[in-house]
PDB file of C-alpha atoms and ligand atoms in Angstrom:
ATOM      1  CA  MET Y   1     -15.026   7.279  17.022  1.00  0.00           C
ATOM      2  CA  ALA Y   2     -14.119   3.686  16.501  1.00  0.00           C
ATOM      3  CA  VAL Y   3     -11.703   2.308  14.027  1.00  0.00           C
ATOM      4  CA  ARG Y   4     -11.114  -0.882  12.171  1.00  0.00           C
ATOM      5  CA  ILE Y   5      -7.945  -2.189  10.737  1.00  0.00           C
ATOM      6  CA  VAL Y   6      -6.956  -4.291   7.825  1.00  0.00           C
ATOM      7  CA  VAL Y   7      -3.629  -5.455   6.667  1.00  0.00           C
ATOM      8  CA  ALA Y   8      -2.359  -5.940   3.196  1.00  0.00           C
ATOM      9  CA  GLY Y   9       1.008  -7.214   2.268  1.00  0.00           C
ATOM     10  CA  LEU Y  10       3.174  -7.678  -0.747  1.00  0.00           C
ATOM     11  CA  ALA Y  11       3.660 -11.379  -1.287  1.00  0.00           C
ATOM     12  CA  PHE Y  12       6.466 -12.824  -3.267  1.00  0.00           C
ATOM     13  CA  PHE Y  13       5.163 -16.356  -3.486  1.00  0.00           C
ATOM     14  CA  ALA Y  14       4.645 -17.740  -6.960  1.00  0.00           C
ATOM     15  CA  ALA Y  15       2.802 -20.651  -5.362  1.00  0.00           C
ATOM     16  CA  LEU Y  16      -0.131 -18.372  -4.632  1.00  0.00           C
ATOM     17  CA  THR Y  17      -0.980 -18.040  -8.303  1.00  0.00           C
ATOM     18  CA  GLY Y  18      -3.706 -20.436  -9.245  1.00  0.00           C
ATOM     19  CA  ALA Y  19      -5.540 -21.495 -12.359  1.00  0.00           C
ATOM     20  CA  GLY Y  20      -8.069 -18.762 -11.705  1.00  0.00           C
ATOM     21  CA  ALA Y  21      -5.461 -16.148 -12.433  1.00  0.00           C
ATOM     22  CA  THR Y  22      -5.502 -17.001 -16.102  1.00  0.00           C
ATOM     23  CA  THR Y  23      -9.265 -16.855 -16.516  1.00  0.00           C
ATOM     24  CA  ALA Y  24     -10.201 -14.374 -19.178  1.00  0.00           C
ATOM     25  CA  MET Y  25     -12.307 -11.567 -17.801  1.00  0.00           C
ATOM     26  CA  ALA Y  26     -13.722  -8.445 -19.308  1.00  0.00           C
ATOM     27  CA  GLY Y  27     -13.999  -5.196 -17.430  1.00  0.00           C
ATOM     28  CA  PRO Y  28     -11.745  -3.539 -14.942  1.00  0.00           C
ATOM     29  CA  LYS Y  29      -8.431  -5.127 -14.118  1.00  0.00           C
ATOM     30  CA  TYR Y  30      -8.299  -4.008 -10.548  1.00  0.00           C
ATOM     31  CA  LYS Y  31      -9.771  -4.695  -7.179  1.00  0.00           C
ATOM     32  CA  LEU Y  32     -10.571  -2.016  -4.661  1.00  0.00           C
ATOM     33  CA  LEU Y  33      -9.616  -2.617  -1.060  1.00  0.00           C
ATOM     34  CA  ARG Y  34     -12.732  -3.271   0.978  1.00  0.00           C
ATOM     35  CA  LEU Y  35     -12.883  -3.253   4.733  1.00  0.00           C
ATOM     36  CA  ASP Y  36     -16.096  -4.734   6.096  1.00  0.00           C
ATOM     37  CA  GLY Y  37     -17.525  -4.526   2.607  1.00  0.00           C
ATOM     38  CA  ARG Y  38     -16.828  -0.834   2.423  1.00  0.00           C
ATOM     39  CA  ILE Y  39     -14.685   0.796  -0.203  1.00  0.00           C
ATOM     40  CA  VAL Y  40     -12.000   2.893   1.476  1.00  0.00           C
ATOM     41  CA  LYS Y  41     -10.315   6.008   0.171  1.00  0.00           C
ATOM     42  CA  TRP Y  42      -8.633   9.163   1.337  1.00  0.00           C
ATOM     43  CA  GLY Y  43     -10.415  12.489   1.388  1.00  0.00           C
ATOM     44  CA  GLU Y  44     -14.073  12.872   0.624  1.00  0.00           C
ATOM     45  CA  PRO Y  45     -15.746   9.433   0.788  1.00  0.00           C
ATOM     46  CA  ARG Y  46     -17.121   9.658  -2.705  1.00  0.00           C
ATOM     47  CA  LEU Y  47     -15.833   7.732  -5.694  1.00  0.00           C
ATOM     48  CA  GLY Y  48     -13.884   9.931  -8.054  1.00  0.00           C
ATOM     49  CA  ALA Y  49     -13.234  12.685  -5.520  1.00  0.00           C
ATOM     50  CA  PRO Y  50      -9.575  13.725  -5.520  1.00  0.00           C
ATOM     51  CA  ALA Y  51      -7.528  13.730  -2.345  1.00  0.00           C
ATOM     52  CA  HIS Y  52      -4.425  15.272  -0.922  1.00  0.00           C
ATOM     53  CA  ILE Y  53      -2.494  12.920   1.327  1.00  0.00           C
ATOM     54  CA  THR Y  54       0.419  13.599   3.645  1.00  0.00           C
ATOM     55  CA  TYR Y  55       3.163  11.172   4.511  1.00  0.00           C
ATOM     56  CA  ALA Y  56       6.084  11.038   6.892  1.00  0.00           C
ATOM     57  CA  PHE Y  57       8.958   8.739   7.605  1.00  0.00           C
ATOM     58  CA  ALA Y  58       9.273   7.310  11.069  1.00  0.00           C
ATOM     59  CA  THR Y  59      11.513   9.465  13.219  1.00  0.00           C
ATOM     60  CA  GLY Y  60      11.703   6.986  16.056  1.00  0.00           C
ATOM     61  CA  PRO Y  61       9.665   4.041  17.283  1.00  0.00           C
ATOM     62  CA  PHE Y  62       6.102   4.591  16.127  1.00  0.00           C
ATOM     63  CA  SER Y  63       3.418   2.358  17.542  1.00  0.00           C
ATOM     64  CA  ASP Y  64      -0.109   1.597  16.481  1.00  0.00           C
ATOM     65  CA  VAL Y  65      -1.364  -0.988  18.920  1.00  0.00           C
ATOM     66  CA  GLU Y  66      -4.459  -1.641  16.841  1.00  0.00           C
ATOM     67  CA  ALA Y  67      -2.531  -2.513  13.708  1.00  0.00           C
ATOM     68  CA  ARG Y  68      -2.126  -6.140  12.685  1.00  0.00           C
ATOM     69  CA  ASN Y  69       1.100  -5.478  10.884  1.00  0.00           C
ATOM     70  CA  CYS Y  70       3.233  -2.385  11.064  1.00  0.00           C
ATOM     71  CA  LYS Y  71       2.268  -2.420  14.731  1.00  0.00           C
ATOM     72  CA  ARG Y  72       5.609  -0.967  15.621  1.00  0.00           C
ATOM     73  CA  ILE Y  73       7.581   1.005  13.074  1.00  0.00           C
ATOM     74  CA  GLU Y  74      11.170   2.105  13.393  1.00  0.00           C
ATOM     75  CA  ARG Y  75      13.313   4.524  11.470  1.00  0.00           C
ATOM     76  CA  LEU Y  76      14.664   3.381   8.115  1.00  0.00           C
ATOM     77  CA  ASP Y  77      18.262   3.529   9.319  1.00  0.00           C
ATOM     78  CA  ASP Y  78      18.580  -0.207   9.731  1.00  0.00           C
ATOM     79  CA  VAL Y  79      17.205  -0.881   6.247  1.00  0.00           C
ATOM     80  CA  ALA Y  80      19.704   1.600   4.868  1.00  0.00           C
ATOM     81  CA  ARG Y  81      22.681   0.323   6.795  1.00  0.00           C
ATOM     82  CA  ARG Y  82      22.139  -3.343   5.992  1.00  0.00           C
ATOM     83  CA  ASN Y  83      21.829  -2.603   2.284  1.00  0.00           C
ATOM     84  CA  GLY Y  84      24.599  -0.073   1.914  1.00  0.00           C
ATOM     85  CA  LEU Y  85      22.126   2.709   1.185  1.00  0.00           C
ATOM     86  CA  ALA Y  86      21.557   6.153   2.597  1.00  0.00           C
ATOM     87  CA  VAL Y  87      18.230   6.794   4.299  1.00  0.00           C
ATOM     88  CA  ALA Y  88      17.734   9.703   1.917  1.00  0.00           C
ATOM     89  CA  ASP Y  89      18.089   7.320  -1.031  1.00  0.00           C
ATOM     90  CA  ILE Y  90      15.311   5.121   0.352  1.00  0.00           C
ATOM     91  CA  GLU Y  91      13.141   8.144   0.994  1.00  0.00           C
ATOM     92  CA  ARG Y  92      13.635   9.262  -2.582  1.00  0.00           C
ATOM     93  CA  GLN Y  93      12.360   5.905  -3.812  1.00  0.00           C
ATOM     94  CA  ALA Y  94       9.221   6.355  -1.757  1.00  0.00           C
ATOM     95  CA  GLU Y  95       8.825   9.890  -3.054  1.00  0.00           C
ATOM     96  CA  ALA Y  96       9.200   8.633  -6.603  1.00  0.00           C
ATOM     97  CA  ALA Y  97       6.586   5.961  -5.944  1.00  0.00           C
ATOM     98  CA  PHE Y  98       4.114   8.570  -4.674  1.00  0.00           C
ATOM     99  CA  GLY Y  99       4.871  10.522  -7.814  1.00  0.00           C
ATOM    100  CA  LEU Y 100       3.929   7.558  -9.991  1.00  0.00           C
ATOM    101  CA  TRP Y 101       0.437   7.444  -8.476  1.00  0.00           C
ATOM    102  CA  HIS Y 102       0.099  11.235  -8.603  1.00  0.00           C
ATOM    103  CA  ALA Y 103       0.869  11.150 -12.311  1.00  0.00           C
ATOM    104  CA  VAL Y 104      -2.074   8.899 -13.120  1.00  0.00           C
ATOM    105  CA  ALA Y 105      -4.912   9.887 -10.777  1.00  0.00           C
ATOM    106  CA  GLY Y 106      -6.397  12.695  -8.703  1.00  0.00           C
ATOM    107  CA  VAL Y 107      -4.127  12.092  -5.747  1.00  0.00           C
ATOM    108  CA  SER Y 108      -1.420  14.429  -4.580  1.00  0.00           C
ATOM    109  CA  PHE Y 109       1.040  13.872  -1.791  1.00  0.00           C
ATOM    110  CA  SER Y 110       3.193  16.028   0.404  1.00  0.00           C
ATOM    111  CA  ARG Y 111       5.824  15.053   2.881  1.00  0.00           C
ATOM    112  CA  ILE Y 112       5.559  16.339   6.415  1.00  0.00           C
ATOM    113  CA  ALA Y 113       7.904  15.795   9.336  1.00  0.00           C
ATOM    114  CA  ASN Y 114       5.565  14.465  11.997  1.00  0.00           C
ATOM    115  CA  PRO Y 115       4.552  10.797  11.643  1.00  0.00           C
ATOM    116  CA  GLU Y 116       1.808  11.262  14.225  1.00  0.00           C
ATOM    117  CA  ARG Y 117       0.114  13.789  12.008  1.00  0.00           C
ATOM    118  CA  ALA Y 118       0.859  12.191   8.653  1.00  0.00           C
ATOM    119  CA  ASP Y 119      -1.806  10.260   6.803  1.00  0.00           C
ATOM    120  CA  ILE Y 120       0.712   7.602   5.783  1.00  0.00           C
ATOM    121  CA  VAL Y 121       3.689   6.623   7.940  1.00  0.00           C
ATOM    122  CA  ILE Y 122       6.633   4.786   6.398  1.00  0.00           C
ATOM    123  CA  GLY Y 123       9.343   2.920   8.240  1.00  0.00           C
ATOM    124  CA  ALA Y 124      10.991  -0.356   9.096  1.00  0.00           C
ATOM    125  CA  GLN Y 125       9.175  -3.154  10.872  1.00  0.00           C
ATOM    126  CA  GLY Y 126       9.910  -3.299  14.574  1.00  0.00           C
ATOM    127  CA  THR Y 127       9.207  -7.032  14.438  1.00  0.00           C
ATOM    128  CA  PRO Y 128      10.569  -8.299  11.121  1.00  0.00           C
ATOM    129  CA  ARG Y 129       8.077 -10.419   9.207  1.00  0.00           C
ATOM    130  CA  GLY Y 130       7.431 -11.152   5.560  1.00  0.00           C
ATOM    131  CA  TYR Y 131       8.758  -8.515   3.202  1.00  0.00           C
ATOM    132  CA  ALA Y 132       6.626  -5.425   3.272  1.00  0.00           C
ATOM    133  CA  PHE Y 133       3.177  -4.619   4.544  1.00  0.00           C
ATOM    134  CA  ALA Y 134       0.657  -1.878   4.460  1.00  0.00           C
ATOM    135  CA  ASN Y 135      -1.831  -1.281   7.208  1.00  0.00           C
ATOM    136  CA  VAL Y 136      -5.022   0.609   6.485  1.00  0.00           C
ATOM    137  CA  ARG Y 137      -7.419   1.911   9.089  1.00  0.00           C
ATOM    138  CA  TYR Y 138     -10.619   3.601   8.198  1.00  0.00           C
ATOM    139  CA  ARG Y 139     -12.678   6.100  10.030  1.00  0.00           C
ATOM    140  CA  GLN Y 140     -15.682   4.524  11.642  1.00  0.00           C
ATOM    141  CA  ASP Y 141     -18.184   6.476  13.611  1.00  0.00           C
ATOM    142  CA  GLY Y 142     -20.418   4.754  16.076  1.00  0.00           C
ATOM    143  CA  GLN Y 143     -20.591   1.212  17.312  1.00  0.00           C
ATOM    144  CA  ASP Y 144     -18.551  -1.909  16.928  1.00  0.00           C
ATOM    145  CA  ALA Y 145     -15.331  -0.531  18.300  1.00  0.00           C
ATOM    146  CA  ALA Y 146     -14.115  -3.809  19.732  1.00  0.00           C
ATOM    147  CA  ARG Y 147     -14.448  -6.087  16.746  1.00  0.00           C
ATOM    148  CA  PRO Y 148     -11.140  -7.655  15.807  1.00  0.00           C
ATOM    149  CA  ALA Y 149      -9.018  -6.554  12.904  1.00  0.00           C
ATOM    150  CA  SER Y 150      -9.331  -8.493   9.709  1.00  0.00           C
ATOM    151  CA  ASP Y 151      -6.394  -9.769   7.756  1.00  0.00           C
ATOM    152  CA  ARG Y 152      -5.792  -9.406   4.067  1.00  0.00           C
ATOM    153  CA  GLY Y 153      -3.084  -9.850   1.539  1.00  0.00           C
ATOM    154  CA  MET Y 154       0.079 -11.794   1.769  1.00  0.00           C
ATOM    155  CA  ASN Y 155      -0.557 -15.295   3.014  1.00  0.00           C
ATOM    156  CA  VAL Y 156      -4.309 -15.249   3.389  1.00  0.00           C
ATOM    157  CA  GLY Y 157      -5.666 -14.291  -0.011  1.00  0.00           C
ATOM    158  CA  THR Y 158      -6.624 -16.994  -2.459  1.00  0.00           C
ATOM    159  CA  ALA Y 159      -6.176 -16.766  -6.195  1.00  0.00           C
ATOM    160  CA  LYS Y 160      -9.938 -17.041  -6.644  1.00  0.00           C
ATOM    161  CA  GLU Y 161     -10.539 -14.164  -4.306  1.00  0.00           C
ATOM    162  CA  ASP Y 162      -7.807 -12.060  -5.791  1.00  0.00           C
ATOM    163  CA  VAL Y 163      -8.832 -12.422  -9.397  1.00  0.00           C
ATOM    164  CA  GLN Y 164     -12.271 -10.933  -8.916  1.00  0.00           C
ATOM    165  CA  ALA Y 165     -12.518  -7.627 -10.604  1.00  0.00           C
ATOM    166  CA  GLU Y 166     -14.038  -4.720  -8.767  1.00  0.00           C
ATOM    167  CA  MET Y 167     -16.575  -2.430 -10.341  1.00  0.00           C
ATOM    168  CA  GLY Y 168     -16.465  -0.073  -7.406  1.00  0.00           C
ATOM    169  CA  ARG Y 169     -20.014  -0.114  -6.122  1.00  0.00           C
ATOM    170  CA  GLY Y 170     -21.084   0.098  -2.519  1.00  0.00           C
ATOM    171  CA  PRO Y 171     -20.563   2.268   0.532  1.00  0.00           C
ATOM    172  CA  VAL Y 172     -17.416   4.371   0.654  1.00  0.00           C
ATOM    173  CA  VAL Y 173     -15.655   5.377   3.846  1.00  0.00           C
ATOM    174  CA  ALA Y 174     -12.637   7.570   4.552  1.00  0.00           C
ATOM    175  CA  ILE Y 175      -9.269   6.146   5.448  1.00  0.00           C
ATOM    176  CA  GLU Y 176      -7.956   7.579   8.697  1.00  0.00           C
ATOM    177  CA  LYS Y 177      -4.387   6.296   8.796  1.00  0.00           C
ATOM    178  CA  SER Y 178      -2.140   4.053   6.758  1.00  0.00           C
ATOM    179  CA  ALA Y 179       1.289   2.652   7.425  1.00  0.00           C
ATOM    180  CA  ILE Y 180       3.892   1.046   5.228  1.00  0.00           C
ATOM    181  CA  CYS Y 181       6.658  -1.018   6.782  1.00  0.00           C
ATOM    182  CA  LEU Y 182       9.642  -2.824   5.324  1.00  0.00           C
ATOM    183  CA  ASN Y 183      11.328  -5.859   6.824  1.00  0.00           C
ATOM    184  CA  PRO Y 184      14.851  -4.626   7.642  1.00  0.00           C
ATOM    185  CA  GLU Y 185      16.214  -8.164   7.435  1.00  0.00           C
ATOM    186  CA  ARG Y 186      15.434  -8.539   3.737  1.00  0.00           C
ATOM    187  CA  ALA Y 187      17.705  -7.423   0.946  1.00  0.00           C
ATOM    188  CA  TRP Y 188      16.531  -4.169  -0.609  1.00  0.00           C
ATOM    189  CA  LYS Y 189      17.931  -2.412  -3.624  1.00  0.00           C
ATOM    190  CA  ILE Y 190      17.424   0.576  -5.863  1.00  0.00           C
ATOM    191  CA  GLY Y 191      16.939  -0.282  -9.513  1.00  0.00           C
ATOM    192  CA  THR Y 192      16.670  -3.610 -11.258  1.00  0.00           C
ATOM    193  CA  HIS Y 193      19.227  -3.125 -13.988  1.00  0.00           C
ATOM    194  CA  ASP Y 194      22.197  -5.006 -12.630  1.00  0.00           C
ATOM    195  CA  GLY Y 195      20.686  -8.295 -11.558  1.00  0.00           C
ATOM    196  CA  ARG Y 196      21.433  -7.905  -7.869  1.00  0.00           C
ATOM    197  CA  ASP Y 197      19.493  -9.910  -5.348  1.00  0.00           C
ATOM    198  CA  GLY Y 198      16.893  -8.138  -3.323  1.00  0.00           C
ATOM    199  CA  TYR Y 199      13.701  -6.266  -3.876  1.00  0.00           C
ATOM    200  CA  ASP Y 200      13.487  -2.990  -5.659  1.00  0.00           C
ATOM    201  CA  LEU Y 201      12.386  -0.278  -3.264  1.00  0.00           C
ATOM    202  CA  ARG Y 202      10.487   1.791  -5.778  1.00  0.00           C
ATOM    203  CA  PHE Y 203       8.400  -1.183  -6.931  1.00  0.00           C
ATOM    204  CA  THR Y 204       7.727  -2.173  -3.345  1.00  0.00           C
ATOM    205  CA  PHE Y 205       6.734   1.330  -2.285  1.00  0.00           C
ATOM    206  CA  THR Y 206       4.508   1.729  -5.334  1.00  0.00           C
ATOM    207  CA  HIS Y 207       2.710  -1.525  -4.528  1.00  0.00           C
ATOM    208  CA  GLU Y 208       2.342  -0.779  -0.829  1.00  0.00           C
ATOM    209  CA  ILE Y 209       1.210   2.792  -1.472  1.00  0.00           C
ATOM    210  CA  GLY Y 210      -1.433   1.247  -3.731  1.00  0.00           C
ATOM    211  CA  HIS Y 211      -2.789  -0.571  -0.681  1.00  0.00           C
ATOM    212  CA  ALA Y 212      -2.355   2.489   1.543  1.00  0.00           C
ATOM    213  CA  ILE Y 213      -4.593   4.535  -0.745  1.00  0.00           C
ATOM    214  CA  GLY Y 214      -7.259   1.923  -1.370  1.00  0.00           C
ATOM    215  CA  LEU Y 215      -6.275  -0.788  -3.838  1.00  0.00           C
ATOM    216  CA  ASP Y 216      -6.325  -4.501  -3.151  1.00  0.00           C
ATOM    217  CA  HIS Y 217      -4.422  -7.268  -4.891  1.00  0.00           C
ATOM    218  CA  TYR Y 218      -5.550  -8.164  -8.335  1.00  0.00           C
ATOM    219  CA  ALA Y 219      -4.193 -11.517  -9.356  1.00  0.00           C
ATOM    220  CA  ARG Y 220      -3.382 -10.831 -12.948  1.00  0.00           C
ATOM    221  CA  PRO Y 221       0.314 -10.692 -13.661  1.00  0.00           C
ATOM    222  CA  GLY Y 222       1.376  -7.463 -15.259  1.00  0.00           C
ATOM    223  CA  GLU Y 223      -0.253  -5.099 -12.780  1.00  0.00           C
ATOM    224  CA  ILE Y 224       1.625  -3.430  -9.948  1.00  0.00           C
ATOM    225  CA  MET Y 225      -1.150  -4.576  -7.605  1.00  0.00           C
ATOM    226  CA  HIS Y 226      -0.571  -8.193  -8.490  1.00  0.00           C
ATOM    227  CA  PHE Y 227       0.645  -9.795  -5.308  1.00  0.00           C
ATOM    228  CA  LYS Y 228       3.882 -11.070  -6.724  1.00  0.00           C
ATOM    229  CA  TYR Y 229       7.040  -9.057  -6.997  1.00  0.00           C
ATOM    230  CA  SER Y 230       8.104  -8.407 -10.576  1.00  0.00           C
ATOM    231  CA  GLU Y 231      11.006  -6.567 -12.116  1.00  0.00           C
ATOM    232  CA  GLN Y 232       9.133  -6.320 -15.420  1.00  0.00           C
ATOM    233  CA  ILE Y 233       6.908  -3.494 -14.197  1.00  0.00           C
ATOM    234  CA  ALA Y 234       8.081   0.023 -13.470  1.00  0.00           C
ATOM    235  CA  GLY Y 235       4.873   1.638 -12.249  1.00  0.00           C
ATOM    236  CA  PRO Y 236       1.083   1.554 -12.310  1.00  0.00           C
ATOM    237  CA  GLN Y 237      -0.291  -0.397 -15.275  1.00  0.00           C
ATOM    238  CA  PRO Y 238      -3.654   0.041 -17.069  1.00  0.00           C
ATOM    239  CA  GLY Y 239      -5.606  -1.945 -14.487  1.00  0.00           C
ATOM    240  CA  ASP Y 240      -3.911  -0.186 -11.609  1.00  0.00           C
ATOM    241  CA  ILE Y 241      -4.638   3.164 -13.220  1.00  0.00           C
ATOM    242  CA  ALA Y 242      -8.296   2.287 -13.813  1.00  0.00           C
ATOM    243  CA  GLY Y 243      -8.594   1.303 -10.160  1.00  0.00           C
ATOM    244  CA  ILE Y 244      -6.996   4.376  -8.712  1.00  0.00           C
ATOM    245  CA  ARG Y 245      -9.007   6.629 -11.021  1.00  0.00           C
ATOM    246  CA  ARG Y 246     -12.162   4.898  -9.869  1.00  0.00           C
ATOM    247  CA  LEU Y 247     -11.270   6.112  -6.381  1.00  0.00           C
ATOM    248  CA  TYR Y 248      -9.781   9.541  -7.080  1.00  0.00           C
ATOM    249  CA  GLY Y 249     -10.591  10.465 -10.651  1.00  0.00           C
ATOM    250  CA  ALA Y 250      -8.178  11.575 -13.320  1.00  0.00           C
ATOM    251  CA  PRO Y 251      -5.098  13.643 -12.486  1.00  0.00           C
ATOM    252  CA  VAL Y 252      -5.899  17.142 -11.275  1.00  0.00           C
ATOM    253  CA  GLN Y 253      -3.668  19.942 -12.422  1.00  0.00           C
ATOM    254  CA  ALA Y 254      -2.590  21.954  -9.418  1.00  0.00           C
ATOM    255  CA  ALA Y 255      -4.226  25.366  -9.436  1.00  0.00           C
ATOM    256  CA  LYS Y 256      -2.657  26.693  -6.266  1.00  0.00           C
TER     257      LYS Y 256
HETATM  258 ZN1  LIG S   1       0.241  -6.406  -1.551  1.00  0.00          ZN
END
């Protein structure tokens, strides 16, 4: 089984917004993440099929040599220490972010201890870069194992590319592993109410989880999957919700 990798990051650069971002457009206000032209999602590779996804926090150095970003992930201790937070506080922000996606689509999440076994691994970047990244690897059977990883997000997307809406047509493949990594050298915070510098962890996790479960940037301000950090948004917005429901359907009430 061969795998391919793509990287998506959360960019904080206002300069990336272009005139195209203001173009009026009907239809969905989201863009699905595509790797090699394929739509990627967790669980059954069929649009609208719900999925259960596990996640874990890094318990030590965690390496994925094939990843473009999040290649080496460390525990969150350094992020916590530098920002005067407890690791458990950071973990709770991630848990809350998972909960925001669970509330609006057919995705459920459970935390497990082992990052090797988890679908999504969360930690600090071993090599600090940017702000936060997500790495998504999909399951690929057959040939083409050695083709290089493709980059996406952060500094490489153009406004024109990002503003294209996604109707969600085309082949669908299953995600095999995702990672979310924070730059421990940036200022991180919990909450946006007191005007402190830094980036709100819940917003950041919500955005990066969006990538980790199959959403790309959509360059319309006001969506959590817009590529620019915003303290005006507290969770998935209508376009984000339409996108995630395209992948996983509406919320499923647990019948266990
Ligand atoms: Zn992003």
